[in-house]
Coordinates of C-alpha atoms and ligand atoms in Angstrom, one line a residue:
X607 CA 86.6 17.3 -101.4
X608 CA 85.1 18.1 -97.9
X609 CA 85.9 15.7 -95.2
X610 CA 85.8 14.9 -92.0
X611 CA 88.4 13.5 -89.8
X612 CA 87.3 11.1 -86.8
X613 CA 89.5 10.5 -83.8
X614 CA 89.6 7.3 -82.5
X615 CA 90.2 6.8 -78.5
X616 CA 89.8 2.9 -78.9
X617 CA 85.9 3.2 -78.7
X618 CA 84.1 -0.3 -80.0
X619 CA 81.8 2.3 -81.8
X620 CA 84.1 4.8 -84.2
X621 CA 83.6 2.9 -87.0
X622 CA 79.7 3.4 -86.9
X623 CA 80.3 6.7 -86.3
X624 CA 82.2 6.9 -89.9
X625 CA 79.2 4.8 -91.7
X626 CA 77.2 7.5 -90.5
X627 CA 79.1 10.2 -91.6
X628 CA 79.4 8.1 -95.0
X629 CA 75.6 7.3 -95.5
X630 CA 74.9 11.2 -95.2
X631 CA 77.4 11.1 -98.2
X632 CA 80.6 13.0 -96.6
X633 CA 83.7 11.2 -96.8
X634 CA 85.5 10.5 -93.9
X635 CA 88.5 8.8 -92.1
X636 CA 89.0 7.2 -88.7
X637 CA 92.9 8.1 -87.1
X638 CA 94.5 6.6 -84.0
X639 CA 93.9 9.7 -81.6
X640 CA 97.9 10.4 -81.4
X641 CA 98.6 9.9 -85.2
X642 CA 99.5 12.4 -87.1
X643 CA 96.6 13.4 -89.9
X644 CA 98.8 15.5 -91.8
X645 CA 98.9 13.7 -95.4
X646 CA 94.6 13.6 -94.9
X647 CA 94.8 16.8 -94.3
X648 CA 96.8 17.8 -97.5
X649 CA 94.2 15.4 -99.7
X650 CA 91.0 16.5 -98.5
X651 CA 89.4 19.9 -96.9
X652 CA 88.7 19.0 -93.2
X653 CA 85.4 20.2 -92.6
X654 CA 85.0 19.3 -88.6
X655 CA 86.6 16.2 -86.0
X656 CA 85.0 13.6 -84.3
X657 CA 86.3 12.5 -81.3
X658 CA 85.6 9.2 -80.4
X659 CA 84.1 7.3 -76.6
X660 CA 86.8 5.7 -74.8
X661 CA 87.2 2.9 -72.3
X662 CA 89.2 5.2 -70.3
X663 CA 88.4 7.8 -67.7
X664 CA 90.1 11.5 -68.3
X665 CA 91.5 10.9 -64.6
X666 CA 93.4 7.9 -65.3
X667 CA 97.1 8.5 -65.6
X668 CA 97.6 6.6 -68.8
X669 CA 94.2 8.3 -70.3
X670 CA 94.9 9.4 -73.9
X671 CA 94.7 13.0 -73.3
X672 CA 95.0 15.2 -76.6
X673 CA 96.7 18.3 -77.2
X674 CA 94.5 21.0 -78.1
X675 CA 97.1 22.6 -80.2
X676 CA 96.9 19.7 -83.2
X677 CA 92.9 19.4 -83.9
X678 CA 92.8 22.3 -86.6
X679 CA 91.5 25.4 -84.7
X680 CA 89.0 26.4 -87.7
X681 CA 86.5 23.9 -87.7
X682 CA 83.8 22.1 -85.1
X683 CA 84.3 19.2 -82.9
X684 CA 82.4 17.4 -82.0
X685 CA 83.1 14.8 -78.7
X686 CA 80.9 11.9 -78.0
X687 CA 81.0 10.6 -74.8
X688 CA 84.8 10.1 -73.5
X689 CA 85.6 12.7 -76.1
X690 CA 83.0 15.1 -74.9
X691 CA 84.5 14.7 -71.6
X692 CA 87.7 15.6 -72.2
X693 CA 86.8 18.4 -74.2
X694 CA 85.4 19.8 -71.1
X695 CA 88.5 18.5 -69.3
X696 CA 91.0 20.0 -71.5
X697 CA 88.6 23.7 -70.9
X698 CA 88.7 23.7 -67.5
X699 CA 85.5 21.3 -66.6
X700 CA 85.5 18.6 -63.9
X701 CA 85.0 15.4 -64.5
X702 CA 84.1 12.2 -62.0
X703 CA 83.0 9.0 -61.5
X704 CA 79.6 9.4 -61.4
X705 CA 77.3 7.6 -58.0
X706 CA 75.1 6.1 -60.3
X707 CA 76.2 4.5 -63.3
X708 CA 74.4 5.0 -66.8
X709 CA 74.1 2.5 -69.4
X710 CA 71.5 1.9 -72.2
X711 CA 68.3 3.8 -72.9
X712 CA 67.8 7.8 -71.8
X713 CA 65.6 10.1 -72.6
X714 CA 66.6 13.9 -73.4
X715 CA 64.6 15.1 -70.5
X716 CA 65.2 19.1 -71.9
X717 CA 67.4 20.5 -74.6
X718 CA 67.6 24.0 -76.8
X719 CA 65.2 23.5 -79.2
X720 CA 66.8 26.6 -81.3
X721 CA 70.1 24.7 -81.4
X722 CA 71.1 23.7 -85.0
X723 CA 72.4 20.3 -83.0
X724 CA 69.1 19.5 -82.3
X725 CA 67.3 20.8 -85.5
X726 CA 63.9 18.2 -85.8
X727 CA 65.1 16.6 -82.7
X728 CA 61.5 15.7 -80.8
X729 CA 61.6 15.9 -77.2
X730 CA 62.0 13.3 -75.0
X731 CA 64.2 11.4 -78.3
X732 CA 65.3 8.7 -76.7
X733 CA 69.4 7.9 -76.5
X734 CA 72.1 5.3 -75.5
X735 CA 74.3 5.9 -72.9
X736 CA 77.2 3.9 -71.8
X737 CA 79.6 5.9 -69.4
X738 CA 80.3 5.8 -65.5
X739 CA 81.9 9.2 -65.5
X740 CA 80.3 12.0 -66.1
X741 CA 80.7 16.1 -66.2
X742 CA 80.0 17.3 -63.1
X743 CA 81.1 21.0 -63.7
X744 CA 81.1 22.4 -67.2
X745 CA 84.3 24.7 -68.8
X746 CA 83.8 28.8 -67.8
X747 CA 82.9 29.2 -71.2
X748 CA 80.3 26.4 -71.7
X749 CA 76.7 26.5 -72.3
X750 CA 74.5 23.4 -71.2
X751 CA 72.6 22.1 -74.0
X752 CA 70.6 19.4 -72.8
X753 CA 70.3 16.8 -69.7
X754 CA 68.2 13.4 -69.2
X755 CA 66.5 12.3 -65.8
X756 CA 69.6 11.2 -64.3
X757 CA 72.3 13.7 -65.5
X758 CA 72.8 17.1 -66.0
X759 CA 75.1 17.4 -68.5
X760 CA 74.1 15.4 -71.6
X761 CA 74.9 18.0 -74.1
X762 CA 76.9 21.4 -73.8
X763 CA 78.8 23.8 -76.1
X764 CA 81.9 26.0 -76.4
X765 CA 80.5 28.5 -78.8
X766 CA 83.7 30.7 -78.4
X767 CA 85.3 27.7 -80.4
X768 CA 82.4 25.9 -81.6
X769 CA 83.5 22.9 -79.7
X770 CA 79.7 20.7 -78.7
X771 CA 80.1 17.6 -76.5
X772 CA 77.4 14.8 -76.0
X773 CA 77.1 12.4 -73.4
X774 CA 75.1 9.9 -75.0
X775 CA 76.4 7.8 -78.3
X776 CA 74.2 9.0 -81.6
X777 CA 76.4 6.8 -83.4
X778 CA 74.5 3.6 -82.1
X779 CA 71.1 2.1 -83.4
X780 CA 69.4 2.7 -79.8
X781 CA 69.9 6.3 -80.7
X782 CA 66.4 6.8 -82.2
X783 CA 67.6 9.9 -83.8
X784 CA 71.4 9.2 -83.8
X785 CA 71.8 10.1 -87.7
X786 CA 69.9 13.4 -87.3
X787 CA 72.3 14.4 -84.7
X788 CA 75.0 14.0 -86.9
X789 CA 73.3 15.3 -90.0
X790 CA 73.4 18.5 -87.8
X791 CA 76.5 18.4 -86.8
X792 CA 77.5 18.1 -90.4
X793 CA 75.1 21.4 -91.6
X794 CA 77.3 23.1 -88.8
X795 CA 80.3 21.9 -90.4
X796 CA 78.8 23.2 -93.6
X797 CA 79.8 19.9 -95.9
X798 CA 79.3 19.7 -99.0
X799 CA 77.3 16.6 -99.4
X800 CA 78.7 15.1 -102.7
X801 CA 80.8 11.9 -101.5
X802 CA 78.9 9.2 -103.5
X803 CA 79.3 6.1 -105.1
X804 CA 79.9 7.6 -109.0
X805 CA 81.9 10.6 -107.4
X806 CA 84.2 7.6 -105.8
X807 CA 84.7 5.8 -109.3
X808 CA 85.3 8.8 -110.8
X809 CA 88.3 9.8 -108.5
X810 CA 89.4 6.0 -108.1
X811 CA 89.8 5.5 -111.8
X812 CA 91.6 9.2 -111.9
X813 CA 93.9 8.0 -109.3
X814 CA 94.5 4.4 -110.6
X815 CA 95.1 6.2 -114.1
X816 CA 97.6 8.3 -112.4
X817 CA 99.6 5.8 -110.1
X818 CA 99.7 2.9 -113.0
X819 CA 101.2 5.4 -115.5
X820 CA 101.1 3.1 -118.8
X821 CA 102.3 0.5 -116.4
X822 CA 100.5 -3.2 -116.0
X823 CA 98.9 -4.8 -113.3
X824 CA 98.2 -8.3 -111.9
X825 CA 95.6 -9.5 -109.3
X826 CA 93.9 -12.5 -107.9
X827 CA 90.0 -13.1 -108.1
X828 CA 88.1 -15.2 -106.1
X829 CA 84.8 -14.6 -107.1
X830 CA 83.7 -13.0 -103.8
X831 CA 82.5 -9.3 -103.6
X832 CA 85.9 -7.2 -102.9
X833 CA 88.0 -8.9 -105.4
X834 CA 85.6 -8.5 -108.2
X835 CA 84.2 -5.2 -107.4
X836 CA 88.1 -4.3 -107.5
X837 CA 88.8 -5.9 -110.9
X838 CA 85.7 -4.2 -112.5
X839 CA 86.9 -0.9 -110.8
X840 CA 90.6 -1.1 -112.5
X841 CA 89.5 -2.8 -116.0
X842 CA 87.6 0.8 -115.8
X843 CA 90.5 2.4 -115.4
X844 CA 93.6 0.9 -117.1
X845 CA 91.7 -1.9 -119.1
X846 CA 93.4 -5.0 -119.8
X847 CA 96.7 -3.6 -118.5
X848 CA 94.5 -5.5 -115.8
X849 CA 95.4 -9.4 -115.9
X850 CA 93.5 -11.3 -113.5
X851 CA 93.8 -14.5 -112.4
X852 CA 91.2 -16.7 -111.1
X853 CA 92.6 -20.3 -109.6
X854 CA 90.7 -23.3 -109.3
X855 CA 91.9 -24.8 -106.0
X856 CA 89.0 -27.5 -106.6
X857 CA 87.7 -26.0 -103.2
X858 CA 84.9 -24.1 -104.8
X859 CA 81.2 -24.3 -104.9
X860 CA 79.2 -27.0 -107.3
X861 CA 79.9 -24.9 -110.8
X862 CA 81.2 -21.6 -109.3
X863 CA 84.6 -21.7 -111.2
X864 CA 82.8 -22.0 -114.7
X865 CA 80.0 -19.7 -113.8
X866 CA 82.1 -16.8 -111.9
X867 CA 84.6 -17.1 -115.1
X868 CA 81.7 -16.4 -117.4
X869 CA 80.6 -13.4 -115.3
X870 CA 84.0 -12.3 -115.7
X871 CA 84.4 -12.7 -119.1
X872 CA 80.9 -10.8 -119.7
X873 CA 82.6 -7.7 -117.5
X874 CA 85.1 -6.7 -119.8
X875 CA 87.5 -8.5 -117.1
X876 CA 90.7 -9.8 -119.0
X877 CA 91.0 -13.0 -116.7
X878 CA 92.7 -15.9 -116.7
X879 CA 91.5 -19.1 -114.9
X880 CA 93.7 -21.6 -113.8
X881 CA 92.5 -25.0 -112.9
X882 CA 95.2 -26.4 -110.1
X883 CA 92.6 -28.7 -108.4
X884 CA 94.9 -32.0 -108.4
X885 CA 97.8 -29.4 -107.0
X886 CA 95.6 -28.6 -103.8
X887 CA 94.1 -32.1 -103.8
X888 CA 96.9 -33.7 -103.6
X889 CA 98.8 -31.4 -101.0
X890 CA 95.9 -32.1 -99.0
X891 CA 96.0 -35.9 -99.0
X892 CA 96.2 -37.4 -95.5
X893 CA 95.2 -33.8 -93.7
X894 CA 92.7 -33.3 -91.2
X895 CA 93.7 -30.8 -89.2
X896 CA 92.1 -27.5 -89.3
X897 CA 95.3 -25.1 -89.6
X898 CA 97.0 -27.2 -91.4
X899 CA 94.7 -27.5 -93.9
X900 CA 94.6 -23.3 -93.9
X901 CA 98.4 -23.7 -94.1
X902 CA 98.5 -25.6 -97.2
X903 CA 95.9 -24.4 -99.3
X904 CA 97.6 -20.5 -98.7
X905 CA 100.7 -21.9 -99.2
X906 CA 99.8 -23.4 -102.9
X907 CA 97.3 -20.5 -103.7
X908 CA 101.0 -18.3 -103.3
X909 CA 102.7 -20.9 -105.3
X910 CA 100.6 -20.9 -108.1
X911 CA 99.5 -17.0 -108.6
X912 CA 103.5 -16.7 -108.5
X913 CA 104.0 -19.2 -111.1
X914 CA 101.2 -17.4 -113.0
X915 CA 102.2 -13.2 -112.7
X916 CA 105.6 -14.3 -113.2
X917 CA 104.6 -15.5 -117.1
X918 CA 103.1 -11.7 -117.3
X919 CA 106.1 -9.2 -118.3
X920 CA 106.2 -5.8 -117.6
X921 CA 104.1 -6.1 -114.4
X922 CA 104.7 -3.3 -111.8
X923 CA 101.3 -3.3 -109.8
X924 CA 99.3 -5.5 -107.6
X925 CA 96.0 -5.2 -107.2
X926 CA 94.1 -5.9 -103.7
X927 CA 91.1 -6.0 -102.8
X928 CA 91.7 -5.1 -98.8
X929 CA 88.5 -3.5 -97.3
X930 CA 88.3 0.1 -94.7
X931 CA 87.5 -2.9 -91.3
X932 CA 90.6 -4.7 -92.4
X933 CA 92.7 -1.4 -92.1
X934 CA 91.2 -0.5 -88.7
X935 CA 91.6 -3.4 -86.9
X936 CA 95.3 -3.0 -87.8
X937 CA 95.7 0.3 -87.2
X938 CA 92.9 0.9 -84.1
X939 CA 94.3 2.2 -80.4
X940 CA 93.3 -1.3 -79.4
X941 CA 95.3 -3.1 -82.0
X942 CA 94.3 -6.3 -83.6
X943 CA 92.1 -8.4 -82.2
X944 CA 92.8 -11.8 -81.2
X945 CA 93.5 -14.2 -83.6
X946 CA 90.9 -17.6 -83.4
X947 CA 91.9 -18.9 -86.3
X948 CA 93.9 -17.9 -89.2
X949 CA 92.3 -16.5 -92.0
X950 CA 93.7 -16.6 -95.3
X951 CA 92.3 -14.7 -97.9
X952 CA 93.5 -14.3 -101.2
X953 CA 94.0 -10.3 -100.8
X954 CA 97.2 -11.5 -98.9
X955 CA 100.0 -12.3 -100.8
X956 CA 103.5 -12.5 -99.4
X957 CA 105.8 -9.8 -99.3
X958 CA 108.0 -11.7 -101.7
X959 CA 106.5 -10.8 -104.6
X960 CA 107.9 -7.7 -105.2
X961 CA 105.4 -4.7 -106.6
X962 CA 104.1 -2.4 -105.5
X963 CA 100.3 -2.0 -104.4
X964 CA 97.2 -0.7 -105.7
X965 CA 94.4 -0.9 -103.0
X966 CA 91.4 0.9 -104.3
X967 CA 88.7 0.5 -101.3
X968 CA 91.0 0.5 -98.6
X969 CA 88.8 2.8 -97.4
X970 CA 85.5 1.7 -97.8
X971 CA 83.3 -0.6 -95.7
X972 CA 81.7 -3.5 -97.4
X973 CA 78.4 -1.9 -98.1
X974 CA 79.7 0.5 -99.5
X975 CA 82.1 -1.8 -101.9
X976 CA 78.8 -3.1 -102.9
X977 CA 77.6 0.0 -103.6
X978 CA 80.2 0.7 -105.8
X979 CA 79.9 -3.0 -107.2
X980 CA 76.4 -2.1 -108.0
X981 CA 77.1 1.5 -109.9
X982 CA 79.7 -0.3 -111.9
X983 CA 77.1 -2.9 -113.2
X984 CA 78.0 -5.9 -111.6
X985 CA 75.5 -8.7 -111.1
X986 CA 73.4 -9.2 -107.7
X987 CA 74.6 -12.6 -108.5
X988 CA 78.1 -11.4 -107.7
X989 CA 77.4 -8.4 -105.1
X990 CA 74.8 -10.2 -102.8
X991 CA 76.2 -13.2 -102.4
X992 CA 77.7 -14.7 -98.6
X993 CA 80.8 -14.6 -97.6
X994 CA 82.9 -17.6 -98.9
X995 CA 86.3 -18.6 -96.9
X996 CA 89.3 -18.8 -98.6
X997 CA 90.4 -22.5 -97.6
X998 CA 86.7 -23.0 -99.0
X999 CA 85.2 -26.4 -98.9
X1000 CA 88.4 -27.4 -97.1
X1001 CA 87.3 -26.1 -94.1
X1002 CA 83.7 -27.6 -94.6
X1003 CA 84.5 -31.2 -94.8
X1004 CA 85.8 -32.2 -91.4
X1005 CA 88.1 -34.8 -91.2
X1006 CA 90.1 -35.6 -94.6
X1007 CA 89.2 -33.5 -98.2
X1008 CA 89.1 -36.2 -100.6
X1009 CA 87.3 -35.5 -104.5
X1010 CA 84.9 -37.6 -103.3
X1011 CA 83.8 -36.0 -100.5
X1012 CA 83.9 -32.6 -102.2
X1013 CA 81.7 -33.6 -104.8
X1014 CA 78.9 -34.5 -101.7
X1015 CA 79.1 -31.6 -99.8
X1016 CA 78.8 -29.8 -103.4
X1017 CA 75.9 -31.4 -104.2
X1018 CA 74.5 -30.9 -100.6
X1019 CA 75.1 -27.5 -100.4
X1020 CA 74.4 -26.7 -103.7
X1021 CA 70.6 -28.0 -102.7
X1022 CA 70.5 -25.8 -100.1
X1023 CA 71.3 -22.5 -101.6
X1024 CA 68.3 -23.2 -104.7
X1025 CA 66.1 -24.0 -101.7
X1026 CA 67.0 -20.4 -100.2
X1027 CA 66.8 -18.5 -103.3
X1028 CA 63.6 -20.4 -104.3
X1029 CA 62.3 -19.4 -101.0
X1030 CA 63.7 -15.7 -100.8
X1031 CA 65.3 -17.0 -98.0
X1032 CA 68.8 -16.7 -98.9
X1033 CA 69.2 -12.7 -98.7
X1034 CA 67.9 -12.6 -95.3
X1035 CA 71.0 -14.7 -93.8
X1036 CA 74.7 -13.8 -93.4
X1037 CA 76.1 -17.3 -94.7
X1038 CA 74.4 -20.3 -95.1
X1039 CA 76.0 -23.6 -96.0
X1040 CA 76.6 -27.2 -95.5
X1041 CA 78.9 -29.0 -93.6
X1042 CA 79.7 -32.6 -94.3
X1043 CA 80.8 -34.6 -90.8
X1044 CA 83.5 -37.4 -90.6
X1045 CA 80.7 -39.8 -89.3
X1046 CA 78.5 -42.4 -90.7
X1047 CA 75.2 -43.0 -89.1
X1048 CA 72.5 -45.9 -89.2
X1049 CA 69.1 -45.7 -92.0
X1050 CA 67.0 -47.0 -93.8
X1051 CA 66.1 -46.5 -97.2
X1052 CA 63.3 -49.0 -98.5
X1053 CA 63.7 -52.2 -96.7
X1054 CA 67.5 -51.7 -96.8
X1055 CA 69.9 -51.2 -94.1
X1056 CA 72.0 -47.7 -95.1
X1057 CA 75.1 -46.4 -93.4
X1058 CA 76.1 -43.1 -94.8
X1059 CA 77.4 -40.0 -93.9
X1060 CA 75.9 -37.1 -91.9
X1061 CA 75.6 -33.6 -93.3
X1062 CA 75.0 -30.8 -91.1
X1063 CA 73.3 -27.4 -92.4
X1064 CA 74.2 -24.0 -90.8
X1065 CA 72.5 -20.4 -91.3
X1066 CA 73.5 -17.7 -89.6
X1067 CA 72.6 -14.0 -89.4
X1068 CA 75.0 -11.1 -88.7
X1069 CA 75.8 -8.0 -89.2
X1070 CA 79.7 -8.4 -89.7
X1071 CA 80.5 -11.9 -88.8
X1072 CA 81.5 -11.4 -85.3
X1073 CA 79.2 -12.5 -83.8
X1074 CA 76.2 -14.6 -85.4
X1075 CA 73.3 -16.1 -84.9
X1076 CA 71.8 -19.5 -85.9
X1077 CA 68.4 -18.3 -88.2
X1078 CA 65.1 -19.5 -87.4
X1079 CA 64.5 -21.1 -90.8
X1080 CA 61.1 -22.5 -91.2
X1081 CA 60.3 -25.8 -90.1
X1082 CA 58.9 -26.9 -93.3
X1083 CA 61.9 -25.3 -95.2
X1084 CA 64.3 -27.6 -93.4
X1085 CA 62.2 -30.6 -94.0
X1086 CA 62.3 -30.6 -97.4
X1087 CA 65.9 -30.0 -97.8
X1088 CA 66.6 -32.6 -95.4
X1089 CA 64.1 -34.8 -98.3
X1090 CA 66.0 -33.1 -100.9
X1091 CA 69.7 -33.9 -99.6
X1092 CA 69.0 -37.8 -98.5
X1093 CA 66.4 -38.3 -101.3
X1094 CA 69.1 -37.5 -104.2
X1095 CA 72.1 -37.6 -102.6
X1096 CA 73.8 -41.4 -102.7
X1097 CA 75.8 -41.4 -99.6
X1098 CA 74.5 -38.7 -97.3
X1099 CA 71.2 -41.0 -95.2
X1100 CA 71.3 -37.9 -92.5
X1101 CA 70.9 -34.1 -91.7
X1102 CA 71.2 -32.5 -88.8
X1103 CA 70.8 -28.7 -88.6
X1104 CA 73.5 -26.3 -86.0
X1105 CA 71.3 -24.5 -83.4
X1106 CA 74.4 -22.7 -81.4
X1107 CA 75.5 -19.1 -81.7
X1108 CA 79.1 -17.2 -82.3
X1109 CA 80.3 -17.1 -79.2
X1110 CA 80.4 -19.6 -78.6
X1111 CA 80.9 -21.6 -81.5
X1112 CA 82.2 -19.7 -84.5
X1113 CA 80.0 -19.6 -88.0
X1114 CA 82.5 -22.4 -89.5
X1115 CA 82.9 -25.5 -88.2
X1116 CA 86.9 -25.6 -88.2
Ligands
XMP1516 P1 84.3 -17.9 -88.1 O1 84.2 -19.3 -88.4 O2 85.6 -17.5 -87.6 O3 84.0 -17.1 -89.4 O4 83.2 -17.5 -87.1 C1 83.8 -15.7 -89.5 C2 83.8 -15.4 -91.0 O5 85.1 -15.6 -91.5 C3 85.0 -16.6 -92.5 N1 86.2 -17.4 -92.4 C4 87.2 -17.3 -93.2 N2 87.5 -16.5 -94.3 N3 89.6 -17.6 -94.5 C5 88.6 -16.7 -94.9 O6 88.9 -16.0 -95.9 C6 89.4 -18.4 -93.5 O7 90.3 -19.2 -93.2 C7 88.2 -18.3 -92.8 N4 87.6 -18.9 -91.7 C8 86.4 -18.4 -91.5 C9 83.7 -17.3 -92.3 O8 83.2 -17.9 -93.5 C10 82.8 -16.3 -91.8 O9 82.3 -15.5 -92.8

C-alpha cells in the first residue's frame, strides 16, 4: 500500500500533519527524525516524506540536522517550516534569524499559479506562520515559489530532486487552504488514495488472522470507545478465540455495567463480566487521597483480570486497545510529556503477565478508531460517547468513595446526561459530568431546615483533552437540572456549576 513517511523534528504540529495526510485517505506514519524507518519501509511503498517544524534553529549546534543520504532519493519532500529550512540548509541556502519576527496570519502575496503545489490555490490564501528564522538566500538550484508581504521566501523548489519547502504551516486550521496544499503535494507524490476505513479492517483482520495462528486471546473491556472498537475488530477476525472480560469495579455509571454487557453480548462479543464491586469498595475504605485512590483501583483491576485470564487455558495473546497519540507521546523527539497525574487505563497491564501483544490501532488516532467502530457496526451509543476515566466515579467523589455516595453522584449524573441528550446538547461537549463535593451546605426544602450535600456539574469542550474549556450551556438548561438534581435527589439540597478552564484547573476534579 502507498504511504507516506513523516519526519518528526519535535514540532507541536506533526501529528496534524498525519491527520491530514490520513483524511485525504493515504496512510501514513510519524518517525523520530534520527530513527531508522527501515521496517516501514519494507511494509508499505513510500510514496514522498514530510519533514516536520522544529523549535530549533538550523544554526544551533545541537540542531537536529539530517543526513541527506537516508531520506529515499526517489520520492518528494516536502519541508514545512524548520524542515523547509534545512532543506535549503543542507543545499547550500543561508539561513538567519530574521529582523522581524513572523507569527500567525500571512497572506501569499505572489506564487506560480502553474505549480501543481498550488493547484486551486486562490491568491492572496491566507496562512500561518510561526518562525523567527527565515531563508534569506535560496540553494543554486532553487526556484522561489511564492512570498508574503513580509518575506521573500515562503515557498521554493529543488526540481532537480523534487525537494519543495514552505515557510508557512498548512498543517494548521489558520491555514485556510492547508488541506489543498497537501492534497497537492500528495497528486505530486502520485498516491494511490485507497487507505480507508473497510481497507483497514480488511488488512487488520488479515494480520490478526496471521499473528494469532489458531492461537487464543484475552482482553479487558471497559466499555469506552478503543477497547470495544478493538474487541469487535478481533471477534472479526479470530471469533471467540476472543475472551473478553469486562469488570465491575462498582465505579461505573448508573446502569453502564448491565447496559454496555448487553451491547456486547448483541456484537457477537464472547464476554465475560465480572462483578468485583465489594473488592474495589472495600480496598477503598478510609481513602481520600487522589493517587491513592488511582493506586488502588489499578492495583485490583490487575488482580482481578489476572485471576480471570488465568482460568482461560491455551491463551497466548493480549489484546490492547493503545491508540496512534499514546504511541507518539512515547516515542516523539520531545519525549513524554509531564506527568499531572497518573492515569490508569485499563489498556495497561503489567508486564507480569506474560503474552505477547496484539495492538490493532496503534496507529490510528481516535477519530479514526471511531471510524472504524462505525464500519464495524457498533452503536453511536458506544462510539460517541465521552471519555470515562479509568479510576471512574472514584475520582468524582472527593473525599471518601462509600456505596452510598456512589449511588448519589449516579443518580446526579445520570440526570444530567438525559438532560444533554434530550437537549442535543451532549454531542457538542468533550465530557460532561458530575462531581459530588465532601461538603454539606445549608436549605430549605418546604418549611424544613435541609443540610445535604453539594454536587458540582462540569462541561467541557476540547478537542483532545489538553486543554478544555468550561461550555456555555444555556442558562435555562442548568436551571432545570439543578430542579431536577435537588428535586429528586434525597441528600443533594445544592448545585454549583465549574466556570474555570484546563490550564488551569484540569477537566477532573482530582
Ligand atoms: P484531566 O483531569 O487530567 O483529564 O484534565 C484529561 C482527560 O483524562 C481523563 N482522566 C483519566 N483517564 N485515568 C484515565 O483513564 C485517569 O486516572 C484519568 N484522570 C483523568 C479525564 O477524564 C479527561 O478525559
Amino acid at each position: 500500500m502507498d504511504a507516506i513517511l513523516i519526519l518528526d523534528f519535535g514540532s507541536q504540529y506533526t501529528q496534524l500533519i498525519a491527520r491530514i495526510v490520513r483524511e485525504h485517505r493515504v496512510y501514513c506514519e510519524i518517525f523520530p527524525w534520527n530513527v531508522d524507518y527501515d521496517e516501514f519501509r519494507s511494509r508499505y511503498n513510500i510514496k514522498g516524506i514530510i519533514l516536520s517544524g522544529s523549535p530549533y534553529s538550523v544554526n544551533d549546534s545541537e540542531a537536529p540536522i539530517i543526513r541527506l543520504e537516508s531520506l529515499i532519493p526517489s520520492v518528494p519532500i516536502l519541508g514545512i517550516c524548520y524542515g523547509a529550512q534545512m532543506m535549503a540548509y543542507l543545499l547550500g541556502g543561508k539561513i538567519k534569524a530574521s529582523e522581524k519576527r513572523e507569527y500567525g496570519r500571512a497572506r501569499l502575496a505572489t506564487f506560480s499559479y502553474d505549480h501543481p503545489l498550488f493547484d486551486g490555490i486562490e491568491p492572496g490564501t491566507q496562512v500561518w506562520m510561526s518562525h523567527s528564522d527565515t531563508i534569506v538566500e535560496l540553494p543554486p538550484e532553487a526556484r522561489l515559489l511564492s512570498s508574503t508581504e513580509s518575506i521573500r521566501v515562503a515557498a521554493y523548489e529543488v526540481p532537480s530532486r523534487r525537494i519543495y519547502g514552505v515557510q508557512f504551516h498548512p498543517e494548521v486550521y489558520h491555514t485556510s487552504q492547508g488541506k489543498t496544499f497537501i492534497h497537492n503535494f500528495l497528486n505530486i507524490c502520485q498516491c494511490k488514495r485507497d487507505w480507508t476505513p473497510a481497507s483497514f479492517i480488511e488488512d487488520a483482520i488479515q494480520k490478526i488472522r496471521q499473528q494469532t495462528n489458531g492461537k487464543h486471546a484475552v482482553m479487558a473491556l471497559s466499555g469506552g470507545v478503543d477497547s470495544s472498537v478493538v474487541a469487535a475488530l478481533v471477534t472479526r477476525a479470530i471469533g471467540d478465540r476472543l475472551h473478553s472480560i469486562f469488570v465491575n469495579n462498582g465505579l461505573l455509571r448508573k446502569n453502564e455495567f448491565d447496559s454496555v454487557l448487553n451491547t456486547y453480548h448483541s456484537l457477537g462479543i464472547n464476554v465475560k463480566g465480572v462483578d468485583a464491586c465489594h473488592e474495589f469498595l472495600s480496598a477503598l475504605h478510609g481513602i481520600t487521597d487522589p493517587e491513592q485512590k488511582r493506586k488502588i483501583i489499578g492495583r485490583i483491576f490487575y488482580e482481578v483480570f489476572e485471576r480471570e485470564a488465568k482460568q482461560l487455558k491455551d491463551v497466548d495473546f493480549l489484546v490492547q486497545g493503545t491508540i496512534y497519540p499514546d504511541v507518539i507521546e512515547s516515542v516523539s523527539v520531545a519525549g513524554p510529556s509531564q506527568t499531572i497525574k497518573s492515569h490508569h487505563n485499563v489498556g495497561g497491564l503489567p508486564s507480569r503477565i506474560n503474552l505477547k501483544l496484539i495492538e490493532p490501532v496503534r496507529y490510528l488516532f481516535k477519530d479514526e478508531v471511531r471510524k472504524v467502530g462505525k464500519e464495524l457496526g457498533l452503536p453511536d451509543g458506544i462510539l460517541n460517547r465521552h471519555p470515562f476515566p479509568g479510576p471512574g466515579l472514584a475520582i468524582r467523589i472527593i473525599g471518601e468513595v462509600t456505596k452510598e455516595r456512589i449511588e448519589l453522584l449516579q443518580e446526579a449524573d445520570a440526570i444530567f446526561i438525559d438532560e444533554l441528550k434530550k437537549e442535543e446538547l451532549y454531542d457538542q461537549v468533550w465530557q460532561a459530568f458530575a462531581v459530588l463535593l465532601p461538603v454539606q451546605t445549608v436549605g430549605v426544602m418546604g418549611d424544613e431546615r435541609t443540610y445535604e450535600s453539594v454536587i458540582a456539574l462540569r462541561a467541557v469542550t476540547s478537542r483532545d483533552g489538553m486543554t478544555a474549556d468550561w461550555a456555555r450551556l444555556p442558562n435555562e438548561f442548568l436551571a432545570r437540572v439543578s430542579t431536577r438534581i435537588v428535586n429528586e435527589i434525597k441528600g443533594i439540597n445544592r448545585v454549583v456549576y465549574d466556570i474555570t478552564s484546563k490550564p488551569p484547573s484540569t477537566i477532573e476534579w482530582e
